[in-house]
PDB file of C-alpha atoms and ligand atoms in Angstrom:
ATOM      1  CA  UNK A   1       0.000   0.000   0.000  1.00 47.00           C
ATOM      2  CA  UNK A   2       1.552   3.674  -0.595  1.00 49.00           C
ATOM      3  CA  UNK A   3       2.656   5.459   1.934  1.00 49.00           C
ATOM      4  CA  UNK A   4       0.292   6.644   4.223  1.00 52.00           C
ATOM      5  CA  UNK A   5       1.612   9.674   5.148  1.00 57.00           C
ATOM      6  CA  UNK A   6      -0.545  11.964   7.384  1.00 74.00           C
ATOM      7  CA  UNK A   7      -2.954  10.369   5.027  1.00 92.00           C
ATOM      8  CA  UNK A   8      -5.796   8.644   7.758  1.00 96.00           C
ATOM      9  CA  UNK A   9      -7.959   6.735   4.618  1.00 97.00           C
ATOM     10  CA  UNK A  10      -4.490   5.572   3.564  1.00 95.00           C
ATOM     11  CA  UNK A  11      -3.357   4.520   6.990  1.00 96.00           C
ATOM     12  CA  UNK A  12      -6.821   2.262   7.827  1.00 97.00           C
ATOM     13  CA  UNK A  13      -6.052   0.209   4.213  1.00 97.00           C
ATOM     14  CA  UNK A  14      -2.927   0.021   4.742  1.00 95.00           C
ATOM     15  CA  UNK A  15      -3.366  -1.830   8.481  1.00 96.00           C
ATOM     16  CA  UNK A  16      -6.418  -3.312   6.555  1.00 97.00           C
ATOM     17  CA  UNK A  17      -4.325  -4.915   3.747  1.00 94.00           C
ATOM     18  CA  UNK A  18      -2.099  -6.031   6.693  1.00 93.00           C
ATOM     19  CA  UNK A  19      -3.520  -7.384   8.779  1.00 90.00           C
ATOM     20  CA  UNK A  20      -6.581  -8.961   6.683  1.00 89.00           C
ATOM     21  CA  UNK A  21      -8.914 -10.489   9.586  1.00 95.00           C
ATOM     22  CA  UNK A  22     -10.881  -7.556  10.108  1.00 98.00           C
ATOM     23  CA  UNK A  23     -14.348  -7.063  11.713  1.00 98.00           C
ATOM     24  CA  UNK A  24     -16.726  -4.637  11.003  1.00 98.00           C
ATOM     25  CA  UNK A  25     -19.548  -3.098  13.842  1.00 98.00           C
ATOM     26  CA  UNK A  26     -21.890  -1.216  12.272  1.00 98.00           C
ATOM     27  CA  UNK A  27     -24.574   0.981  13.705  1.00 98.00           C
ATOM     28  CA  UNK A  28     -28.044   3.175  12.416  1.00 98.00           C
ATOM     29  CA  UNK A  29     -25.906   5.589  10.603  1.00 98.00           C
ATOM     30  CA  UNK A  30     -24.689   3.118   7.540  1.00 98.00           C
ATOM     31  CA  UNK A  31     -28.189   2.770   6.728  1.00 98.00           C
ATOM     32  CA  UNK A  32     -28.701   6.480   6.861  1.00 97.00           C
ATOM     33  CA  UNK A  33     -27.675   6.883   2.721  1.00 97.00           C
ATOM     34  CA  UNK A  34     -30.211   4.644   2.343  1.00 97.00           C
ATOM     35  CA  UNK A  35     -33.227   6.716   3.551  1.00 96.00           C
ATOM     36  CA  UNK A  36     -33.753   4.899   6.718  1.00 96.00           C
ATOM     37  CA  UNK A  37     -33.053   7.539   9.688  1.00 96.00           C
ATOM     38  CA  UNK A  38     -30.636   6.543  12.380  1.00 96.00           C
ATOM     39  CA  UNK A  39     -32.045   6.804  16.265  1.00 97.00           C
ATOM     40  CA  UNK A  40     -30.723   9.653  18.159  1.00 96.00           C
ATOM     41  CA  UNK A  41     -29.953  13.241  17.083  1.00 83.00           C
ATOM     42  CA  UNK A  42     -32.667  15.794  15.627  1.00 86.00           C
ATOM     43  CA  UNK A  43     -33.818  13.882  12.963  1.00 88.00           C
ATOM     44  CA  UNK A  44     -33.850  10.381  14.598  1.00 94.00           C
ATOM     45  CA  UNK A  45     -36.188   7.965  15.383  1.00 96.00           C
ATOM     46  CA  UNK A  46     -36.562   8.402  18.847  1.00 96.00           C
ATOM     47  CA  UNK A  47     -36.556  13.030  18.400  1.00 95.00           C
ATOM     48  CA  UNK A  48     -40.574  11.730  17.031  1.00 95.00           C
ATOM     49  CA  UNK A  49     -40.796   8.456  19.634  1.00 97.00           C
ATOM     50  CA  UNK A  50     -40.103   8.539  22.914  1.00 97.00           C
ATOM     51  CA  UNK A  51     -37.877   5.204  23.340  1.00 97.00           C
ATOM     52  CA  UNK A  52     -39.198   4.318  26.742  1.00 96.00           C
ATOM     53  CA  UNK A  53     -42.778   4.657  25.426  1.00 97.00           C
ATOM     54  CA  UNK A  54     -42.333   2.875  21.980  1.00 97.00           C
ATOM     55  CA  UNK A  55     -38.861   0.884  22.145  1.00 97.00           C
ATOM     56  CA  UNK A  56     -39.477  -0.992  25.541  1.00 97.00           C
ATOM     57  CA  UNK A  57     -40.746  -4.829  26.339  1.00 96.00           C
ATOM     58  CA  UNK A  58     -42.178  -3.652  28.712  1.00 96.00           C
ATOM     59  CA  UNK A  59     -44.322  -1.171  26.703  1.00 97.00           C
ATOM     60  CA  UNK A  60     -44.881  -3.417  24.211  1.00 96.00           C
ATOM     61  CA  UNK A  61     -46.607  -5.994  26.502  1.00 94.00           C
ATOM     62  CA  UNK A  62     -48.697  -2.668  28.339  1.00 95.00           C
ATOM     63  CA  UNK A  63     -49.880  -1.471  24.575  1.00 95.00           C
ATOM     64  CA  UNK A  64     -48.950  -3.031  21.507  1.00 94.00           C
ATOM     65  CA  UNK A  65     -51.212  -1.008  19.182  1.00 93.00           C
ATOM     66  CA  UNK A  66     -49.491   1.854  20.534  1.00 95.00           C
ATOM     67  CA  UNK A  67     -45.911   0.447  19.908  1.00 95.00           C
ATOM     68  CA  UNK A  68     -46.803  -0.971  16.816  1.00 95.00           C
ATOM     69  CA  UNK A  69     -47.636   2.529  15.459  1.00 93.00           C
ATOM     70  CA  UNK A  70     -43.946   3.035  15.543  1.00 94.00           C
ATOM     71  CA  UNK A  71     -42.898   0.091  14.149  1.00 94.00           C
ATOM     72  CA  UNK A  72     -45.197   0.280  11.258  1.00 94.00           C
ATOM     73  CA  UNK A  73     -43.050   3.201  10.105  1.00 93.00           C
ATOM     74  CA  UNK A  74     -39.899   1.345  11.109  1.00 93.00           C
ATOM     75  CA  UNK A  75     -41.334  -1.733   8.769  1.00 92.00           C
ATOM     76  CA  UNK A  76     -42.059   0.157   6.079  1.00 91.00           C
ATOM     77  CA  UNK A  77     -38.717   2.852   5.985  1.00 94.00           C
ATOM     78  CA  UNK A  78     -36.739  -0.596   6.183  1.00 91.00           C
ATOM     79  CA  UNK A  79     -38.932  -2.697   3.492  1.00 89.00           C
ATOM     80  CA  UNK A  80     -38.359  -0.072   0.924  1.00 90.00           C
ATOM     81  CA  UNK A  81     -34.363   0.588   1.453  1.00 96.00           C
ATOM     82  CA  UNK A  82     -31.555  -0.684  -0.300  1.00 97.00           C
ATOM     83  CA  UNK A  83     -28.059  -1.254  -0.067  1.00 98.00           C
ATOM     84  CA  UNK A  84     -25.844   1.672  -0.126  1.00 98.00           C
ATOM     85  CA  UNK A  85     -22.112   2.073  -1.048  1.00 98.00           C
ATOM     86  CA  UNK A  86     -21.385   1.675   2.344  1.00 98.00           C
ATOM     87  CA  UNK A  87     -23.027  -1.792   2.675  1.00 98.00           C
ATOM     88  CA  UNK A  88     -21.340  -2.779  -0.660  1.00 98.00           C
ATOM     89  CA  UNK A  89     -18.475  -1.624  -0.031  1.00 98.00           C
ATOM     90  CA  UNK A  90     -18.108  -4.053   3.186  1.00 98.00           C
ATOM     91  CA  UNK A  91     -19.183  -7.086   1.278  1.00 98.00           C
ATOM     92  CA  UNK A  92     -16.536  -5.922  -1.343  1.00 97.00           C
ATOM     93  CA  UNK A  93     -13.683  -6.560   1.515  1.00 97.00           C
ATOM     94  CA  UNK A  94     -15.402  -9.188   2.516  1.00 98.00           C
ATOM     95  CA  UNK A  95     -14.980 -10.934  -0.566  1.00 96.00           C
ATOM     96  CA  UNK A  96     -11.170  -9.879  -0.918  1.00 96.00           C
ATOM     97  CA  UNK A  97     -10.689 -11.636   2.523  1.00 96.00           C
ATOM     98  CA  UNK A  98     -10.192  -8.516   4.072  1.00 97.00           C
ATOM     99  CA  UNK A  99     -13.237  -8.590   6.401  1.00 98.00           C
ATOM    100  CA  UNK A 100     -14.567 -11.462   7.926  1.00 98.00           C
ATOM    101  CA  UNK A 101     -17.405 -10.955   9.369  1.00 98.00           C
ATOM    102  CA  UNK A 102     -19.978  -7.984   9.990  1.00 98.00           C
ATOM    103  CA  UNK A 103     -21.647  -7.317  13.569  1.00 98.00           C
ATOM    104  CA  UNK A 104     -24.355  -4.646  13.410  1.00 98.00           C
ATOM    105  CA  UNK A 105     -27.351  -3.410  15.299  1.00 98.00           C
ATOM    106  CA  UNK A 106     -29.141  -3.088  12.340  1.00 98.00           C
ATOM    107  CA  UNK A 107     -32.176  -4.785  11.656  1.00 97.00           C
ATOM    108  CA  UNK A 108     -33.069  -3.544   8.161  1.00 97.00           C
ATOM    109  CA  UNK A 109     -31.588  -6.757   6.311  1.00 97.00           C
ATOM    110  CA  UNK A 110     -29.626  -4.542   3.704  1.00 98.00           C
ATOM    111  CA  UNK A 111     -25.584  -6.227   4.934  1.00 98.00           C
ATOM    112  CA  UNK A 112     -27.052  -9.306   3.535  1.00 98.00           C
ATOM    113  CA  UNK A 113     -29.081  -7.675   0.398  1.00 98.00           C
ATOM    114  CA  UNK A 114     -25.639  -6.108  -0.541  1.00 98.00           C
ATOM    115  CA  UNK A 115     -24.495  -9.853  -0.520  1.00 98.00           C
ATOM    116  CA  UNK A 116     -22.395  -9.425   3.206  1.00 98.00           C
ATOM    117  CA  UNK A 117     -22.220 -13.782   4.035  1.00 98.00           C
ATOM    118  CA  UNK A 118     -21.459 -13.296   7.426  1.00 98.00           C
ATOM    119  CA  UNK A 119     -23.769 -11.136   9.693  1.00 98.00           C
ATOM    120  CA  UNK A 120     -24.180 -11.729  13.017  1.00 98.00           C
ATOM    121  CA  UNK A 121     -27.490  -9.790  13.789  1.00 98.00           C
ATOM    122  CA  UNK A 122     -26.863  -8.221  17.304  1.00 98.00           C
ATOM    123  CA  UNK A 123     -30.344  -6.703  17.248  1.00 98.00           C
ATOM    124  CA  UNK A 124     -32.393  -9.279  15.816  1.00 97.00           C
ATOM    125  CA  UNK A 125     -34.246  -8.635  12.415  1.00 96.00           C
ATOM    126  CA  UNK A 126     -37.153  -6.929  11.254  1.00 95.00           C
ATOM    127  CA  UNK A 127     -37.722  -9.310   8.601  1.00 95.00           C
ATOM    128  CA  UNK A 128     -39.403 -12.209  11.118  1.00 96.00           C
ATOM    129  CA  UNK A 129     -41.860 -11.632  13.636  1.00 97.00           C
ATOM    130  CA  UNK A 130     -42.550 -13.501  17.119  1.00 97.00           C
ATOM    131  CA  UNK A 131     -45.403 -14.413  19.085  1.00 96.00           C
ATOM    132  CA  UNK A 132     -44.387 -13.240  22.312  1.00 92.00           C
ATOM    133  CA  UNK A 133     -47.213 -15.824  24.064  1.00 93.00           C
ATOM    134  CA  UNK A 134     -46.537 -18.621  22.265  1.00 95.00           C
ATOM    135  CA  UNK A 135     -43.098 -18.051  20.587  1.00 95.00           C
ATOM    136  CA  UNK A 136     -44.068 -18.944  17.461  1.00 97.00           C
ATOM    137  CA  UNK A 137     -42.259 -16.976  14.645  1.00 97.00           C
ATOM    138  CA  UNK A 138     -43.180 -15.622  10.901  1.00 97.00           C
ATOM    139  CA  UNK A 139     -41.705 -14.275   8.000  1.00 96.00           C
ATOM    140  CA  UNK A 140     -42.910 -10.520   8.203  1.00 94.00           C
ATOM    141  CA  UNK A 141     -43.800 -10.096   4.573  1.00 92.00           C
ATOM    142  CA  UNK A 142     -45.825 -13.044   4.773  1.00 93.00           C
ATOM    143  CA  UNK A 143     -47.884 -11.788   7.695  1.00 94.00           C
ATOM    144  CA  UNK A 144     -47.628  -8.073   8.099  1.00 92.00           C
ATOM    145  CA  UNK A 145     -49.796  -5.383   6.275  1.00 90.00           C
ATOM    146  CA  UNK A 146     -49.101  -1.832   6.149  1.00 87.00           C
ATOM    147  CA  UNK A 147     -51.800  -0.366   9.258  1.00 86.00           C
ATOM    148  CA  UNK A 148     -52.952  -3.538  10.237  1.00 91.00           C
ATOM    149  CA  UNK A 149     -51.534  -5.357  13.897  1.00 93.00           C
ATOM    150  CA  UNK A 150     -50.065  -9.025  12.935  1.00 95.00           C
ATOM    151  CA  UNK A 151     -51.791 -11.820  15.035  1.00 95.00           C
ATOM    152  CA  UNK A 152     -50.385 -14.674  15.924  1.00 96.00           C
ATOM    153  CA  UNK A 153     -52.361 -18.385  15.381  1.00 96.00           C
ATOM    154  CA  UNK A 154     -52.587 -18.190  18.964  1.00 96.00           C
ATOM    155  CA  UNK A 155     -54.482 -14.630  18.641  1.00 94.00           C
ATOM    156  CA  UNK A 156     -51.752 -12.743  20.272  1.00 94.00           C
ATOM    157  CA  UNK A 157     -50.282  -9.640  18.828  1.00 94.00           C
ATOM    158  CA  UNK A 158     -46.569 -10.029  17.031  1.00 97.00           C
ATOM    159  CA  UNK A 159     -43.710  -8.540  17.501  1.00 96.00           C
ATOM    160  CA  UNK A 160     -40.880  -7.756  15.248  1.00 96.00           C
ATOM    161  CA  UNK A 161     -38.228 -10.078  16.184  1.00 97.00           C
ATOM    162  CA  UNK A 162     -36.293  -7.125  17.377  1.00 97.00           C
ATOM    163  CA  UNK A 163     -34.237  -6.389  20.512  1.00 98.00           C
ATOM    164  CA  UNK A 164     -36.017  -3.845  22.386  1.00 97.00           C
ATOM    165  CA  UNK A 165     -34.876  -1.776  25.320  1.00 97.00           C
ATOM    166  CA  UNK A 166     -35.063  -4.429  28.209  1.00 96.00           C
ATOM    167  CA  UNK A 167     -34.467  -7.434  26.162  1.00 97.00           C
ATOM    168  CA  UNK A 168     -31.407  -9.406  26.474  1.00 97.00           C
ATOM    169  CA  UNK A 169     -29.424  -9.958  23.640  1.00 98.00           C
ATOM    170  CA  UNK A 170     -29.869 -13.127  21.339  1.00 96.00           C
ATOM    171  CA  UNK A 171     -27.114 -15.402  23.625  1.00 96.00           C
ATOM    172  CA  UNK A 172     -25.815 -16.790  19.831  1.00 97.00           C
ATOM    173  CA  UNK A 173     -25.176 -13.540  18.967  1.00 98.00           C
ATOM    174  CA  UNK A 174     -23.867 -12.039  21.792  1.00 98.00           C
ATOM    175  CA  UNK A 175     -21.393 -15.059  22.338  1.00 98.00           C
ATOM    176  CA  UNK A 176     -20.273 -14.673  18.386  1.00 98.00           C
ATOM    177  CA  UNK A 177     -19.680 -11.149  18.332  1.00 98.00           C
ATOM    178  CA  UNK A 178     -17.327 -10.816  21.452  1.00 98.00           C
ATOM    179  CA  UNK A 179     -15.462 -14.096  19.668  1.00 98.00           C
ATOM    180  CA  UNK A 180     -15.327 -11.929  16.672  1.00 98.00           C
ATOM    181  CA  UNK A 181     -14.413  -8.825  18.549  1.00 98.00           C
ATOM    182  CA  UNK A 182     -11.318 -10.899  20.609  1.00 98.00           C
ATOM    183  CA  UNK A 183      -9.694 -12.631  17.458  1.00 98.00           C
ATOM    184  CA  UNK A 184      -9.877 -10.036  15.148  1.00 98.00           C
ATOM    185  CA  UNK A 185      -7.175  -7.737  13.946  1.00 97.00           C
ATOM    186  CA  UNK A 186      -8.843  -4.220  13.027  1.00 98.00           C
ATOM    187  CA  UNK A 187     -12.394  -3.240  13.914  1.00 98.00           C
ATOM    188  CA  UNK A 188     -13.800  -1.006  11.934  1.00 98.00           C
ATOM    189  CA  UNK A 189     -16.642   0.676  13.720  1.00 98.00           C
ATOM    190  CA  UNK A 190     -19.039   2.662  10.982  1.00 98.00           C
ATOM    191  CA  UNK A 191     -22.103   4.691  12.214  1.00 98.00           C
ATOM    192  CA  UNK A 192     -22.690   3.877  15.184  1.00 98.00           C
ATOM    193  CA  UNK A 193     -22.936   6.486  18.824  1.00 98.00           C
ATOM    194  CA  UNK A 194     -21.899   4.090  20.619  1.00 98.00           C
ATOM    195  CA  UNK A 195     -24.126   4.689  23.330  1.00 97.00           C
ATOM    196  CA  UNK A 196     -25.941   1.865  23.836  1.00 97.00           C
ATOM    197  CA  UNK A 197     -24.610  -1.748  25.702  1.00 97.00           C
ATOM    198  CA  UNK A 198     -23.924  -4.223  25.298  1.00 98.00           C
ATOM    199  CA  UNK A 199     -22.782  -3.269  22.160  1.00 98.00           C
ATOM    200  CA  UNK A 200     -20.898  -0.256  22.780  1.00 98.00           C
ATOM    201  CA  UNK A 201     -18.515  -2.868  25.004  1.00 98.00           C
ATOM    202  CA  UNK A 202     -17.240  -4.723  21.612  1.00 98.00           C
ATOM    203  CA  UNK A 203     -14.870  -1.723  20.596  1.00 98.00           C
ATOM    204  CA  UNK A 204     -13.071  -2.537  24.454  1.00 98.00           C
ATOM    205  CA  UNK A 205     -13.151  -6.084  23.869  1.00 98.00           C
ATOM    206  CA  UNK A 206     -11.260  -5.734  20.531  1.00 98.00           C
ATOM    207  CA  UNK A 207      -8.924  -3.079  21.691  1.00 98.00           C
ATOM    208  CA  UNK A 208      -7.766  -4.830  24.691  1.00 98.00           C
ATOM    209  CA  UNK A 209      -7.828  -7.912  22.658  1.00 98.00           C
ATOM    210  CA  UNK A 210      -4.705  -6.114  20.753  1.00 97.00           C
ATOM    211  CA  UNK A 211      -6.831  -5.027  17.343  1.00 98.00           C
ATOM    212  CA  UNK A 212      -6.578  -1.535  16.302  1.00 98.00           C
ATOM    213  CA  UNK A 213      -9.757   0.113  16.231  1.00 98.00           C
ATOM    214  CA  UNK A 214     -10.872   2.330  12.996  1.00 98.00           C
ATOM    215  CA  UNK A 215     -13.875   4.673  13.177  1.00 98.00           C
ATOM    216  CA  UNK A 216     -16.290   6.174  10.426  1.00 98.00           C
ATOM    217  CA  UNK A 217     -18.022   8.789  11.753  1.00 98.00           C
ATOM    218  CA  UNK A 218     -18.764  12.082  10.566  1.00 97.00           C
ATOM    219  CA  UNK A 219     -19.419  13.108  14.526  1.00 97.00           C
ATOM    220  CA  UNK A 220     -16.963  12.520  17.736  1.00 97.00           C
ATOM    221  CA  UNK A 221     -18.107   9.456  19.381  1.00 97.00           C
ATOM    222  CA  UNK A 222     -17.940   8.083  23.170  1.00 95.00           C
ATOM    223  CA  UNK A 223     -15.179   6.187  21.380  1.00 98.00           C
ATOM    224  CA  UNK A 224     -13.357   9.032  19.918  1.00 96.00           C
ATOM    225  CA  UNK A 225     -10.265   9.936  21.510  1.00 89.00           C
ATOM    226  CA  UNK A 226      -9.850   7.131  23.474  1.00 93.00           C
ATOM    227  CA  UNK A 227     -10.643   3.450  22.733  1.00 97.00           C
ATOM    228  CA  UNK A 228     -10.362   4.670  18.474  1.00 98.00           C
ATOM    229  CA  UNK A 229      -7.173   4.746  16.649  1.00 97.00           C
ATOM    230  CA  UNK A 230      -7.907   6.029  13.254  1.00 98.00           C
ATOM    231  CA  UNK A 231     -11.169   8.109  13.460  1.00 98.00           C
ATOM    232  CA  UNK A 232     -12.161   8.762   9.723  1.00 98.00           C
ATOM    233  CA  UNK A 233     -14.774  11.496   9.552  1.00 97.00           C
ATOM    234  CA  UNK A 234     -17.215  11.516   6.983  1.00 98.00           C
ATOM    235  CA  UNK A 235     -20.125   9.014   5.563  1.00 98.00           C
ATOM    236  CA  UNK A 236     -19.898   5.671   5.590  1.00 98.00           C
ATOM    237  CA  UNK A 237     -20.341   5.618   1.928  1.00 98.00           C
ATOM    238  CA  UNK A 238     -17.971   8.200   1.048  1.00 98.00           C
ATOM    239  CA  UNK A 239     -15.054   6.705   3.294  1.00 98.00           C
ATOM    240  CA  UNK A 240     -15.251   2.970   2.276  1.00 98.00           C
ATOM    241  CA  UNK A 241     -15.660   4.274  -1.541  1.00 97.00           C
ATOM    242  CA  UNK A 242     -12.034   5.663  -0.720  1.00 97.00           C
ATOM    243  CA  UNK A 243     -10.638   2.900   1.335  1.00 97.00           C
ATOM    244  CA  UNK A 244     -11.617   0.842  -1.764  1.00 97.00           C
ATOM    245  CA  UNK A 245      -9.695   3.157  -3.785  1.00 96.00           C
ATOM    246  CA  UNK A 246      -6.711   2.398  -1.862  1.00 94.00           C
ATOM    247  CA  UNK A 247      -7.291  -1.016  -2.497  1.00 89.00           C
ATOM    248  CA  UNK A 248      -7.665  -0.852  -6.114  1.00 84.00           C
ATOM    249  CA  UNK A 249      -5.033   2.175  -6.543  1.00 81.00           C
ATOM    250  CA  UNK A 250      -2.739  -0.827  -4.737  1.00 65.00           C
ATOM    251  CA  UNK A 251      -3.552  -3.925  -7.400  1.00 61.00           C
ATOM    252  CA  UNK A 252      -2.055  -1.543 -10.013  1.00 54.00           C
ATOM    253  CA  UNK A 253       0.884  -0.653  -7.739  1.00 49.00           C
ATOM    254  CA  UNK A 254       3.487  -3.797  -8.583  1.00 46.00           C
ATOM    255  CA  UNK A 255       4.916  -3.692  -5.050  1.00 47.00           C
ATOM    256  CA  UNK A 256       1.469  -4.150  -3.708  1.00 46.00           C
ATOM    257  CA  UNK A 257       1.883  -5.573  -0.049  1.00 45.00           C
ATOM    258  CA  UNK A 258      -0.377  -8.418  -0.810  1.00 47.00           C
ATOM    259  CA  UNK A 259       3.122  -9.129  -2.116  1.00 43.00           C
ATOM    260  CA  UNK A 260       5.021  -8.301   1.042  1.00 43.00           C
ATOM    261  CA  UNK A 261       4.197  -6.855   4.154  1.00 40.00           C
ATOM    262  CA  UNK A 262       6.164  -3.485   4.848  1.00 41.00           C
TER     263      UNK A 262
HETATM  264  N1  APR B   1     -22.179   7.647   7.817  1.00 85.30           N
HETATM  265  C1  APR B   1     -21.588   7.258   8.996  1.00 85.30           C
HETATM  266  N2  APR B   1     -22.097   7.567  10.229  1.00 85.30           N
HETATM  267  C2  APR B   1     -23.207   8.322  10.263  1.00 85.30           C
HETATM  268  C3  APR B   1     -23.857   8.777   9.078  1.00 85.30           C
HETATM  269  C4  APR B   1     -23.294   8.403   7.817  1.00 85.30           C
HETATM  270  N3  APR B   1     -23.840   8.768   6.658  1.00 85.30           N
HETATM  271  N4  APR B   1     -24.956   9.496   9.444  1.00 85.30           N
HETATM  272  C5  APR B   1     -24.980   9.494  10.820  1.00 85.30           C
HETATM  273  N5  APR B   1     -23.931   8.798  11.291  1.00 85.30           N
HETATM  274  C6  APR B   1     -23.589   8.525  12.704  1.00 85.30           C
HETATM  275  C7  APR B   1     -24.040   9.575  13.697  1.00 85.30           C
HETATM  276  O1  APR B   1     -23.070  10.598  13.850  1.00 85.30           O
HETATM  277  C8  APR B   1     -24.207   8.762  14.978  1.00 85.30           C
HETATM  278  O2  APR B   1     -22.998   8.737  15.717  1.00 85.30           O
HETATM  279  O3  APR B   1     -24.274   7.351  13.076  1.00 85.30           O
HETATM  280  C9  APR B   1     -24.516   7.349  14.478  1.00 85.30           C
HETATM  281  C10 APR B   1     -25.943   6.864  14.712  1.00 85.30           C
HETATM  282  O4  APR B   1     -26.142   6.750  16.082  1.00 85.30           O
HETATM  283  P1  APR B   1     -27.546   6.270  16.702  1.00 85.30           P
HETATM  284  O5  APR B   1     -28.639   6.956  16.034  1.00 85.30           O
HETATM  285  O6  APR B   1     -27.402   6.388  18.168  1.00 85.30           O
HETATM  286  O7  APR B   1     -27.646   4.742  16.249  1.00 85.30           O
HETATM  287  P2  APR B   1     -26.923   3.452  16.849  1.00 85.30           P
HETATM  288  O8  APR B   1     -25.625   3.781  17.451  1.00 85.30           O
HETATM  289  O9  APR B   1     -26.942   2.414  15.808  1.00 85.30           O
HETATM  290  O10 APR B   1     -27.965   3.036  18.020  1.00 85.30           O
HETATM  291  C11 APR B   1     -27.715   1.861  18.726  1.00 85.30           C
HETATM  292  O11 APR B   1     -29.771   2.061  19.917  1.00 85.30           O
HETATM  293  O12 APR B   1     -31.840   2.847  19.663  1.00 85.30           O
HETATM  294  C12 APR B   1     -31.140   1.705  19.810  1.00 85.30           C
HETATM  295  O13 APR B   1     -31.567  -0.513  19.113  1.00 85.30           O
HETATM  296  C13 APR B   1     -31.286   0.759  18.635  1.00 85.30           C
HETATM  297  O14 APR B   1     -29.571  -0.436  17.404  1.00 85.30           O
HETATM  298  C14 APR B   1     -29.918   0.808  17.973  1.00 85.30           C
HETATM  299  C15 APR B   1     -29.011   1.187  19.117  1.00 85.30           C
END
């Protein structure tokens, strides 16, 4: 990889190219480019929802009409999105060996619609819904209309197969993506505030762990300045576009390092 410089994109590919067993934690803000709003901040989700009205178990049991009047919205943002160059550009690295493996706390589906292979969904899925009586489950599309409340066999409403606040995490996927976080060699953190656990603990994991930790963020995180080595600021989009660049700019260079390691 050329030098990096005081060049940060340039830097991140080049420990990238490296060390090759990266990990990638991606929050709300990936999905942003794609027209689905992120959580917290003036235009998020929860500046029109209050989360402890509308994002709890607990208020989902109390009034699931009510709650469902949110996720309706959250159904239908996520149902129409696609992938953006952000998304892409992960499965891209992914299929160059460079990443192995993408956590996020998405649950819009779109890692795996931009053909990511391994996601470990720390959030759950909006795509399947679950009786939360009788634990049977159900492929949204197959039983959710736009404005009407999914029933389950058993009569009982359904719920999105989502984590919400007060739910643990799935144990699979909690177990997976602290593996993940321990054994790999850069974590590359992308849109995410970092303010919610336990996933805001799998940046610590990895950095005591010995990986270096690469942010891309157009904002200063909870991370920022201290568990984050390379903080790239900008879109998600915009920065892997360029650390694919690198990449590519590398392939034509003939002392690439996928030759040798400098
Ligand atoms: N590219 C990269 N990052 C972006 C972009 C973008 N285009 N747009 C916004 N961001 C950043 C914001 O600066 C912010 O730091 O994405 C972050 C989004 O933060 P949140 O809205 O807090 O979303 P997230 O961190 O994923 O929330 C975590 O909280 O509400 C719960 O369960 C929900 O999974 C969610 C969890």
């Amino acid at each position: 990889m050329r030098a990096s410089g005081s060049d940060p994109i340039r830097e991140a590919a080049r420990l990238l190219a490296e060390r090759r067993n990266a990990v990638a934690l991606t929050g709300a803000g990936i999905s942003v480019e794609s027209g689905i709003p992120s959580f917290r901040g003036a235009q998020g989700m929860w500046a029109k929802y209050d989360p402890m009205e509308y994002a709890t178990l607990h208020a989902f049991m109390q009034s699931p009409r009510k709650v469902w009047e949110m996720l309706t919205e959250m159904v239908s943002v996520c149902g129409f999105a696609s992938p953006n160059a952000a998304h892409k550009g992960l499965a891209a690295l992914e299929g160059m060996g460079v990443v192995r493996a993408v956590i996020t706390q998405n649950v819009d589906g779109l890692h795996q619609a931009a053909g990511s292979r391994r996601v470990i969904e720390y959030h759950g899925s909006m795509e399947e819904l679950i009786c939360v009586h009788c634990w049977k489950r159900y492929l949204t599309r197959e039983r959710w209309t736009p404005g009407a409340v999914p029933l389950c066999d058993c009569d009982e409403i359904l719920k999105p197969n989502v984590v919400l606040f007060g739910e643990p995490i799935p144990w699979l996927a909690q177990e997976v993506a602290e593996e993940e976080a321990r054994t790999c060699g850069v974590l590359m953190v992308i849109g995410t505030s970092a303010q919610v656990s336990p996933a805001c603990d799998i940046p610590r994991i990895a950095k005591e762990s010995g990986a270096a930790v690469v942010e891309i963020n157009p904002e200063e995180t909870s991370l920022s300045g201290n568990v984050t080595d390379i903080h790239l600021r900008g879109s998600a989009s915009e920065v892997l576009r360029r650390i694919l660049e690198e990449f590519s700019a590398d392939e034509e260079t003939p002392s690439s390092p996928s030759h040798k390691i400098k």
